[in-house]
Every structure is written in C-alpha cells, then in structure tokens.
Amino acid sequence: MKSYWLTPVEFCADRTIMPGERIELGPEQDRERFLALVKAVHSRMLVPFKANLLLSEEAELACGVDELPFDLSSSEEIAFDERLALSHCALAYIDRLPSASEMSGWLQTAAKRAAGETGAERIAGWLHMMNKWNEQGLPVMLLVQ
C-alpha cells in the first residue's frame, strides 16, 4: 500500500532540507477525504510527487541501491546537497510549489470546508500543520512512497 507524506521544504544556500517534522496521511479514508478537499480548493494546493523520483541519476548510482537512502518515517531531517542531489524533476516540482500567499488563502478555505466533515479533527490537524509550515515560509510537498 502506498504511503502519503506531508513534508515542509527548507531552502538553504547550498542545500534543500526536508525537516524531520513530516506527517504520514492515514488512515486511508481520512487521507482520501483530505486529498479530495484540498483538490476541490485548488488543483495546485497539494500535487503528489513520487518519493523515488527525488534523487538525481547520479545520486541513485552513487547509492547503488534500489531503495531510497532515507526514511520518510524517521524524525531525522533529510538534506539534499552535492552528495545526495535532487533530480531535475524534483527541482521542477519544487519550483512550482504554491507561494506562501497562495497557500495561506487556500488553507483558510480548506479549514472552513473541513469543519463538520467526517474525520474533521484529523484533517484539521493536517491543515493546521500545513498552515504552521506556511507561516514559517516553508512550502509543503506531498510525497508518495
């Protein structure tokens, strides 16, 4: 079964970081309601990206394994730099993440629509974390593994 992860992204001068504060979206029925909600708010709010496409070909070859050299379920930060480079696809995906102002408006709309729905407490928690990251200036990725 696929896992879906919300993760903030932090940009530093020479690397891109996914802080250890990631959220696995589950159970499945709540995840499906959440994803339908955010898609209804705006199609670009959370676009899924396959985690196995994060690494550049050079990084994949250097690692020499078919599995990712990091664990999304760990609370450790994941840093992409010259040793563990992002793929061109991942860089293009990150470049197209919504701006903080776009996300702020969409999160407000999503929170209003989520109130009173089945699983609203869990969905509200996910939206709250996204809002927290957004207020910190961190874009949010939706990774599928």
PDB file of C-alpha atoms in Angstrom, residues 55-135:
ATOM      1  CA  LEU A  55      17.066  11.630  -6.420  1.00  0.00           C
ATOM      2  CA  SER A  56      19.145  12.533  -9.433  1.00  0.00           C
ATOM      3  CA  GLU A  57      20.514   9.697 -11.547  1.00  0.00           C
ATOM      4  CA  GLU A  58      23.987  10.436 -10.222  1.00  0.00           C
ATOM      5  CA  ALA A  59      22.782  10.145  -6.621  1.00  0.00           C
ATOM      6  CA  GLU A  60      20.978   6.887  -7.403  1.00  0.00           C
ATOM      7  CA  LEU A  61      24.125   5.438  -8.972  1.00  0.00           C
ATOM      8  CA  ALA A  62      26.312   6.587  -6.089  1.00  0.00           C
ATOM      9  CA  CYS A  63      23.986   4.969  -3.570  1.00  0.00           C
ATOM     10  CA  GLY A  64      23.967   1.710  -5.503  1.00  0.00           C
ATOM     11  CA  VAL A  65      20.595   0.596  -4.132  1.00  0.00           C
ATOM     12  CA  ASP A  66      17.067   0.387  -5.437  1.00  0.00           C
ATOM     13  CA  GLU A  67      15.653   1.737  -2.183  1.00  0.00           C
ATOM     14  CA  LEU A  68      15.743   5.334  -1.069  1.00  0.00           C
ATOM     15  CA  PRO A  69      18.757   6.181   1.102  1.00  0.00           C
ATOM     16  CA  PHE A  70      16.480   7.895   3.625  1.00  0.00           C
ATOM     17  CA  ASP A  71      13.390   7.011   5.609  1.00  0.00           C
ATOM     18  CA  LEU A  72      10.420   9.368   5.439  1.00  0.00           C
ATOM     19  CA  SER A  73       9.038   7.860   8.657  1.00  0.00           C
ATOM     20  CA  SER A  74      12.103   8.864  10.672  1.00  0.00           C
ATOM     21  CA  SER A  75      12.227  12.140  12.545  1.00  0.00           C
ATOM     22  CA  GLU A  76      15.620  12.939  11.033  1.00  0.00           C
ATOM     23  CA  GLU A  77      15.968  15.770   8.572  1.00  0.00           C
ATOM     24  CA  ILE A  78      16.752  14.805   5.003  1.00  0.00           C
ATOM     25  CA  ALA A  79      19.279  17.059   3.301  1.00  0.00           C
ATOM     26  CA  PHE A  80      19.802  17.213  -0.442  1.00  0.00           C
ATOM     27  CA  ASP A  81      23.173  18.629  -1.441  1.00  0.00           C
ATOM     28  CA  GLU A  82      26.110  17.668  -3.656  1.00  0.00           C
ATOM     29  CA  ARG A  83      26.250  14.200  -2.021  1.00  0.00           C
ATOM     30  CA  LEU A  84      22.539  13.468  -2.331  1.00  0.00           C
ATOM     31  CA  ALA A  85      21.335  15.560  -5.266  1.00  0.00           C
ATOM     32  CA  LEU A  86      17.749  16.255  -6.258  1.00  0.00           C
ATOM     33  CA  SER A  87      16.611  15.169  -9.714  1.00  0.00           C
ATOM     34  CA  HIS A  88      15.661  17.675 -12.392  1.00  0.00           C
ATOM     35  CA  CYS A  89      12.049  16.500 -11.992  1.00  0.00           C
ATOM     36  CA  ALA A  90      12.153  17.169  -8.243  1.00  0.00           C
ATOM     37  CA  LEU A  91      13.659  20.617  -8.780  1.00  0.00           C
ATOM     38  CA  ALA A  92      10.943  21.462 -11.313  1.00  0.00           C
ATOM     39  CA  TYR A  93       8.266  20.203  -8.892  1.00  0.00           C
ATOM     40  CA  ILE A  94       9.693  22.307  -6.040  1.00  0.00           C
ATOM     41  CA  ASP A  95       9.875  25.387  -8.290  1.00  0.00           C
ATOM     42  CA  ARG A  96       6.156  25.045  -8.967  1.00  0.00           C
ATOM     43  CA  LEU A  97       5.055  24.735  -5.331  1.00  0.00           C
ATOM     44  CA  PRO A  98       2.477  27.369  -4.402  1.00  0.00           C
ATOM     45  CA  SER A  99       3.658  30.647  -2.907  1.00  0.00           C
ATOM     46  CA  ALA A 100       3.068  31.361   0.779  1.00  0.00           C
ATOM     47  CA  SER A 101       0.307  33.859  -0.027  1.00  0.00           C
ATOM     48  CA  GLU A 102      -1.480  31.426  -2.367  1.00  0.00           C
ATOM     49  CA  MET A 103      -1.233  28.643   0.190  1.00  0.00           C
ATOM     50  CA  SER A 104      -2.448  30.888   3.009  1.00  0.00           C
ATOM     51  CA  GLY A 105      -5.697  31.666   1.209  1.00  0.00           C
ATOM     52  CA  TRP A 106      -6.224  28.074   0.165  1.00  0.00           C
ATOM     53  CA  LEU A 107      -5.606  26.817   3.711  1.00  0.00           C
ATOM     54  CA  GLN A 108      -8.223  29.207   5.086  1.00  0.00           C
ATOM     55  CA  THR A 109     -10.754  27.994   2.539  1.00  0.00           C
ATOM     56  CA  ALA A 110      -9.894  24.341   3.237  1.00  0.00           C
ATOM     57  CA  ALA A 111     -10.242  24.807   7.007  1.00  0.00           C
ATOM     58  CA  LYS A 112     -13.723  26.315   6.572  1.00  0.00           C
ATOM     59  CA  ARG A 113     -14.824  23.493   4.282  1.00  0.00           C
ATOM     60  CA  ALA A 114     -13.372  20.782   6.550  1.00  0.00           C
ATOM     61  CA  ALA A 115     -15.352  21.855   9.618  1.00  0.00           C
ATOM     62  CA  GLY A 116     -18.051  19.327  10.414  1.00  0.00           C
ATOM     63  CA  GLU A 117     -16.883  16.653   7.963  1.00  0.00           C
ATOM     64  CA  THR A 118     -16.222  13.059   8.953  1.00  0.00           C
ATOM     65  CA  GLY A 119     -12.646  12.845  10.203  1.00  0.00           C
ATOM     66  CA  ALA A 120     -12.633  16.632  10.587  1.00  0.00           C
ATOM     67  CA  GLU A 121     -10.375  16.551  13.654  1.00  0.00           C
ATOM     68  CA  ARG A 122      -7.556  14.705  11.881  1.00  0.00           C
ATOM     69  CA  ILE A 123      -7.967  16.754   8.693  1.00  0.00           C
ATOM     70  CA  ALA A 124      -7.972  19.968  10.733  1.00  0.00           C
ATOM     71  CA  GLY A 125      -4.709  18.824  12.340  1.00  0.00           C
ATOM     72  CA  TRP A 126      -3.095  18.282   8.943  1.00  0.00           C
ATOM     73  CA  LEU A 127      -4.284  21.670   7.739  1.00  0.00           C
ATOM     74  CA  HIS A 128      -3.007  23.254  10.959  1.00  0.00           C
ATOM     75  CA  MET A 129       0.484  21.793  10.407  1.00  0.00           C
ATOM     76  CA  MET A 130       0.482  22.941   6.804  1.00  0.00           C
ATOM     77  CA  ASN A 131      -0.505  26.420   7.990  1.00  0.00           C
ATOM     78  CA  LYS A 132       2.255  26.382  10.615  1.00  0.00           C
ATOM     79  CA  TRP A 133       4.857  25.463   7.994  1.00  0.00           C
ATOM     80  CA  ASN A 134       3.469  28.021   5.577  1.00  0.00           C
ATOM     81  CA  GLU A 135       3.696  30.764   8.219  1.00  0.00           C
TER      82      GLU A 135
END
